[in-house]
Amino acid sequence: MGSQAIGPLSLNTVTVKEQWGLAECIEGCARHGIPGISPWRDVLQAMGVEKAARQIRDAGLLVSGLCRGGMFTAGDEAGRRAAIEDNRRAIDEAQALGAACLVMVCGGLPAGSRDLPGARRMVRDGLAEILPYARSAGVVIGLEPLHPMTCADRSVLSTLGQALDLCDELGPGTGVAVDVYHVWWDPGLESKMARAGSRIAGFHVCDWLVPTNDLVFDRGMPGDGVIDIPGVRAMAEAAGYEGAVECELLSRRWWAEDPDRLLSIIKDRHATVC
Amino acid sequence: MGSQAIGPLSLNTVTVKEQWGLAECIEGCARHGIPGISPWRDVLQAMGVEKAARQIRDAGLLVSGLCRGGMFTAGDEAGRRAAIEDNRRAIDEAQALGAACLVMVCGGLPAGSRDLPGARRMVRDGLAEILPYARSAGVVIGLEPLHPMTCADRSVLSTLGQALDLCDELGPGTGVAVDVYHVWWDPGLESKMARAGSRIAGFHVCDWLVPTNDLVFDRGMPGDGVIDIPGVRAMAEAAGYEGAVECELLSRRWWAEDPDRLLSIIKDRHATVC
């Protein structure tokens, strides 16, 4: 607890999306001694990328990721082209911020489709198309497998093993963003984390509540649920990960909380249960 | 569509649990020409096992499964012993019904526990303990992997691959109950279904709705969601499965429906989209 091995805490801005814009998040991190930040693109664009990059730099914050690229699946070619263009802009933004990775939420089934293998091919093809641009920008693509309960509408990338298969296929410049919430149930987690090795580009924490009352917006504060977060962290460390521990909470309960109190709790949990 | 290859339809009684007891389910299946039934133990016990077995036999219904055994995980030895005893009774009941398998919902994390590997060991140990009794009764143990979103509170058996590993370890008398709702998202589904081969002891259908508003009670009628049910069925048939197609809906929406209308819709969907 509180050992030197624990990576620096980073605040994912979605955690306070109902309370704060990006400027307040930057100030809040500085005020609470939280060394890292991971913006979502909506608050980044609202502030302006250049201004945000400057203020983050001035505050001395590391940028553990930019959320998010991806959403490659679409019912027609125009939709898929639009996603590619949007991902290029996301790469530009991640480069401007010096983000450790661009986190990829790859997209669910196109509306009306039941073709899951086809959607997974769209993801692979979209990633292959943007990857040269990401490489030339020096931006690591952080493939984030999302919990299988999001497969229909958010991410057909469902497991860490599947993400690593994609990394193998796509090659340099790709890695994985591991969120304990999405992978904790996986019977093969330990071997997959070892297989990930140096490709772990991000490590996100929150907790699985019992009961969980919403498939998207009921994530728990680390320590309030059933995930063995130190156990998963130990796997990441054994794989060589030394990056940030990013707290990403999508939670109606915590969005109703005073944000300074929320950051204090997160800092405490990072020191004690992450 | 309506081809000879489609296995006989079976009604899982939970589908009408708010409308009918077991006697009404048996009569309903006979009235609608549904050739199979799969009782839950609560309605079975309410009717009485011997009486139920006789009426099911008299109605000429096949019994595609008995729901459910399992729940091996507990915080103390007394709880684990009680589960073993209860599973022996479930085996007796499955034998009395001539059920194709005893469906196993293996249990989630014990209350207050974050030890997922430990819970999985409890499941393996519990299964190993009841298996000789099941073998001597001629009852096939149908391991049902449940969707990973149930890992905390219902089933630490999360994937088909994990279930097949257990079958390999435990040996004869074990098989898998495949519910499309629980496995459709699995990137390795096709290879795992092939690996399952003759061990597929049950095949359950319902659908994944978009959006899904509840983690337990918002399953969709086959055809109303995004699962490629014919695709998964084709995998089962390619593996050699010739058993029933069991419709198991846990749905507040359908529990509010007139049960005869509900059975008509299920019959139609079985003929057209399962």
Short mmCIF file of N, CA and C in Angstrom, two decimals, chain A residues 109 113-116 120 147-153 156 158-159 162 184-187 207-215 223-229, chain B residues 109 113-116 120 147-153 156 158-159 162 184-187 207-215 223-229:
data_model
loop_
_atom_site.label_atom_id
_atom_site.label_comp_id
_atom_site.label_asym_id
_atom_site.label_seq_id
_atom_site.Cartn_x
_atom_site.Cartn_y
_atom_site.Cartn_z
N LEU A 109 -21.80 -2.89 -33.50
CA LEU A 109 -22.39 -3.30 -34.77
C LEU A 109 -23.01 -2.08 -35.45
N SER A 113 -27.39 -4.21 -38.18
CA SER A 113 -26.54 -5.34 -38.60
C SER A 113 -26.46 -6.41 -37.53
N ARG A 114 -26.35 -7.66 -37.97
CA ARG A 114 -26.04 -8.78 -37.08
C ARG A 114 -24.71 -9.43 -37.48
N ASP A 115 -23.96 -8.73 -38.33
CA ASP A 115 -22.72 -9.32 -38.87
C ASP A 115 -21.53 -8.92 -38.00
N LEU A 116 -21.34 -9.68 -36.93
CA LEU A 116 -20.27 -9.36 -35.99
C LEU A 116 -18.88 -9.59 -36.60
N ARG A 120 -16.01 -6.66 -37.08
CA ARG A 120 -14.63 -6.79 -36.61
C ARG A 120 -13.64 -6.58 -37.74
N HIS A 147 -15.77 -4.32 -22.24
CA HIS A 147 -16.54 -5.43 -21.69
C HIS A 147 -17.51 -5.99 -22.74
N PRO A 148 -17.64 -7.31 -22.80
CA PRO A 148 -18.55 -7.91 -23.80
C PRO A 148 -19.97 -7.38 -23.76
N MET A 149 -20.39 -6.81 -22.65
CA MET A 149 -21.76 -6.27 -22.61
C MET A 149 -21.90 -5.02 -23.48
N THR A 150 -20.78 -4.49 -23.99
CA THR A 150 -20.83 -3.33 -24.89
C THR A 150 -20.70 -3.73 -26.35
N CYS A 151 -20.67 -5.03 -26.62
CA CYS A 151 -20.35 -5.50 -27.97
C CYS A 151 -21.31 -4.98 -29.03
N ALA A 152 -22.59 -4.90 -28.71
CA ALA A 152 -23.57 -4.50 -29.71
C ALA A 152 -23.46 -3.04 -30.09
N ASP A 153 -23.20 -2.17 -29.09
CA ASP A 153 -23.36 -0.75 -29.39
C ASP A 153 -22.12 0.12 -29.16
N VAL A 156 -16.91 -3.86 -30.62
CA VAL A 156 -16.81 -5.26 -31.02
C VAL A 156 -15.43 -5.83 -30.67
N SER A 158 -13.60 -7.08 -27.86
CA SER A 158 -14.21 -7.53 -26.60
C SER A 158 -13.25 -8.13 -25.59
N THR A 159 -12.10 -8.59 -26.03
CA THR A 159 -11.18 -9.22 -25.08
C THR A 159 -9.76 -8.75 -25.31
N GLN A 162 -8.12 -10.73 -28.09
CA GLN A 162 -8.49 -10.24 -29.41
C GLN A 162 -7.70 -8.97 -29.76
N TRP A 184 -11.55 -7.78 -16.04
CA TRP A 184 -11.34 -8.50 -14.78
C TRP A 184 -11.91 -9.90 -14.77
N TRP A 185 -12.99 -10.14 -15.51
CA TRP A 185 -13.71 -11.41 -15.53
C TRP A 185 -12.99 -12.48 -16.37
N ASP A 186 -12.00 -12.08 -17.16
CA ASP A 186 -11.43 -12.95 -18.20
C ASP A 186 -10.66 -14.10 -17.57
N PRO A 187 -11.08 -15.37 -17.83
CA PRO A 187 -10.38 -16.51 -17.23
C PRO A 187 -8.91 -16.59 -17.66
N ASP A 207 -14.32 0.23 -10.62
CA ASP A 207 -14.65 -1.02 -9.95
C ASP A 207 -16.01 -1.53 -10.41
N TRP A 208 -16.20 -2.84 -10.26
CA TRP A 208 -17.48 -3.47 -10.62
C TRP A 208 -18.34 -3.58 -9.37
N LEU A 209 -19.46 -2.87 -9.41
CA LEU A 209 -20.37 -2.86 -8.26
C LEU A 209 -21.33 -4.05 -8.29
N VAL A 210 -21.71 -4.51 -7.11
CA VAL A 210 -22.75 -5.53 -6.96
C VAL A 210 -23.88 -4.95 -6.11
N PRO A 211 -25.08 -4.75 -6.67
CA PRO A 211 -25.41 -4.99 -8.07
C PRO A 211 -24.94 -3.84 -8.97
N THR A 212 -24.85 -4.11 -10.25
CA THR A 212 -24.61 -3.09 -11.26
C THR A 212 -25.94 -2.79 -11.94
N ASN A 213 -26.36 -1.53 -11.89
CA ASN A 213 -27.71 -1.19 -12.31
C ASN A 213 -27.82 -0.57 -13.70
N ASP A 214 -26.68 -0.38 -14.35
CA ASP A 214 -26.70 0.22 -15.68
C ASP A 214 -25.49 -0.32 -16.43
N LEU A 215 -25.66 -0.60 -17.71
CA LEU A 215 -24.57 -1.22 -18.47
C LEU A 215 -23.45 -0.22 -18.79
N GLY A 223 -12.23 0.19 -5.03
CA GLY A 223 -12.39 -0.21 -3.64
C GLY A 223 -13.83 -0.47 -3.24
N ASP A 224 -14.77 0.06 -4.02
CA ASP A 224 -16.19 -0.12 -3.68
C ASP A 224 -16.79 -1.37 -4.32
N GLY A 225 -16.03 -2.06 -5.15
CA GLY A 225 -16.59 -3.21 -5.87
C GLY A 225 -15.78 -4.47 -5.65
N VAL A 226 -15.85 -5.38 -6.60
CA VAL A 226 -15.31 -6.73 -6.41
C VAL A 226 -14.05 -7.02 -7.22
N ILE A 227 -13.57 -6.03 -7.95
CA ILE A 227 -12.37 -6.29 -8.76
C ILE A 227 -11.12 -6.29 -7.88
N ASP A 228 -10.30 -7.29 -8.06
CA ASP A 228 -9.01 -7.35 -7.37
C ASP A 228 -8.03 -6.45 -8.12
N ILE A 229 -8.17 -5.14 -7.90
CA ILE A 229 -7.37 -4.18 -8.66
C ILE A 229 -5.87 -4.37 -8.41
N LEU B 109 -19.04 -14.59 -7.20
CA LEU B 109 -18.12 -14.44 -6.08
C LEU B 109 -18.88 -14.58 -4.77
N SER B 113 -16.12 -11.19 -1.30
CA SER B 113 -14.86 -11.72 -1.83
C SER B 113 -14.47 -11.03 -3.13
N ARG B 114 -13.15 -10.87 -3.32
CA ARG B 114 -12.60 -10.44 -4.60
C ARG B 114 -11.71 -11.52 -5.21
N ASP B 115 -11.81 -12.73 -4.66
CA ASP B 115 -10.91 -13.81 -5.09
C ASP B 115 -11.56 -14.63 -6.20
N LEU B 116 -11.44 -14.13 -7.42
CA LEU B 116 -12.07 -14.79 -8.56
C LEU B 116 -11.44 -16.15 -8.86
N ARG B 120 -13.44 -19.76 -8.77
CA ARG B 120 -13.43 -20.73 -9.88
C ARG B 120 -12.95 -22.10 -9.41
N HIS B 147 -22.84 -14.93 -19.46
CA HIS B 147 -22.23 -13.69 -19.93
C HIS B 147 -21.32 -13.09 -18.86
N PRO B 148 -20.16 -12.58 -19.26
CA PRO B 148 -19.23 -11.99 -18.27
C PRO B 148 -19.85 -10.91 -17.39
N MET B 149 -20.94 -10.30 -17.82
CA MET B 149 -21.55 -9.28 -16.95
C MET B 149 -22.21 -9.90 -15.72
N THR B 150 -22.30 -11.24 -15.66
CA THR B 150 -22.86 -11.92 -14.50
C THR B 150 -21.77 -12.48 -13.58
N CYS B 151 -20.52 -12.19 -13.89
CA CYS B 151 -19.40 -12.85 -13.20
C CYS B 151 -19.43 -12.59 -11.70
N ALA B 152 -19.79 -11.39 -11.29
CA ALA B 152 -19.72 -11.07 -9.87
C ALA B 152 -20.79 -11.79 -9.06
N ASP B 153 -21.99 -11.91 -9.62
CA ASP B 153 -23.09 -12.35 -8.76
C ASP B 153 -23.83 -13.60 -9.20
N VAL B 156 -19.16 -17.37 -12.23
CA VAL B 156 -17.75 -17.15 -12.52
C VAL B 156 -17.29 -18.02 -13.69
N SER B 158 -17.44 -18.08 -17.27
CA SER B 158 -17.73 -16.92 -18.11
C SER B 158 -17.63 -17.16 -19.61
N THR B 159 -16.90 -18.17 -20.02
CA THR B 159 -16.74 -18.39 -21.47
C THR B 159 -16.88 -19.86 -21.81
N GLN B 162 -13.63 -21.72 -21.26
CA GLN B 162 -13.43 -22.08 -19.85
C GLN B 162 -14.28 -23.31 -19.49
N TRP B 184 -22.54 -15.01 -27.70
CA TRP B 184 -22.52 -14.47 -29.07
C TRP B 184 -21.36 -13.52 -29.34
N TRP B 185 -20.91 -12.81 -28.31
CA TRP B 185 -19.88 -11.79 -28.44
C TRP B 185 -18.47 -12.39 -28.56
N ASP B 186 -18.30 -13.66 -28.29
CA ASP B 186 -16.98 -14.28 -28.12
C ASP B 186 -16.22 -14.33 -29.45
N PRO B 187 -15.06 -13.66 -29.51
CA PRO B 187 -14.30 -13.65 -30.78
C PRO B 187 -13.87 -15.06 -31.22
N ASP B 207 -32.40 -13.12 -27.40
CA ASP B 207 -31.68 -12.16 -28.24
C ASP B 207 -31.14 -11.01 -27.41
N TRP B 208 -30.10 -10.35 -27.94
CA TRP B 208 -29.51 -9.19 -27.27
C TRP B 208 -30.14 -7.93 -27.84
N LEU B 209 -30.84 -7.20 -26.97
CA LEU B 209 -31.51 -5.98 -27.40
C LEU B 209 -30.56 -4.78 -27.37
N VAL B 210 -30.80 -3.84 -28.28
CA VAL B 210 -30.10 -2.57 -28.27
C VAL B 210 -31.11 -1.45 -28.12
N PRO B 211 -31.14 -0.68 -27.03
CA PRO B 211 -30.27 -0.87 -25.88
C PRO B 211 -30.76 -2.00 -24.97
N THR B 212 -29.88 -2.49 -24.14
CA THR B 212 -30.23 -3.43 -23.08
C THR B 212 -30.28 -2.64 -21.77
N ASN B 213 -31.43 -2.68 -21.10
CA ASN B 213 -31.65 -1.78 -19.96
C ASN B 213 -31.49 -2.43 -18.59
N ASP B 214 -31.23 -3.73 -18.59
CA ASP B 214 -31.08 -4.42 -17.32
C ASP B 214 -30.12 -5.58 -17.55
N LEU B 215 -29.27 -5.85 -16.58
CA LEU B 215 -28.26 -6.89 -16.78
C LEU B 215 -28.83 -8.29 -16.68
N GLY B 223 -34.93 -12.70 -32.78
CA GLY B 223 -35.29 -11.90 -33.94
C GLY B 223 -35.42 -10.42 -33.63
N ASP B 224 -35.59 -10.08 -32.35
CA ASP B 224 -35.73 -8.67 -31.97
C ASP B 224 -34.40 -8.00 -31.67
N GLY B 225 -33.31 -8.75 -31.67
CA GLY B 225 -32.02 -8.18 -31.30
C GLY B 225 -30.97 -8.38 -32.37
N VAL B 226 -29.73 -8.40 -31.93
CA VAL B 226 -28.61 -8.35 -32.88
C VAL B 226 -27.83 -9.66 -32.99
N ILE B 227 -28.26 -10.69 -32.28
CA ILE B 227 -27.51 -11.95 -32.35
C ILE B 227 -27.83 -12.68 -33.66
N ASP B 228 -26.79 -13.13 -34.31
CA ASP B 228 -26.96 -13.94 -35.52
C ASP B 228 -27.27 -15.37 -35.07
N ILE B 229 -28.51 -15.59 -34.66
CA ILE B 229 -28.89 -16.90 -34.10
C ILE B 229 -28.70 -18.04 -35.10
#
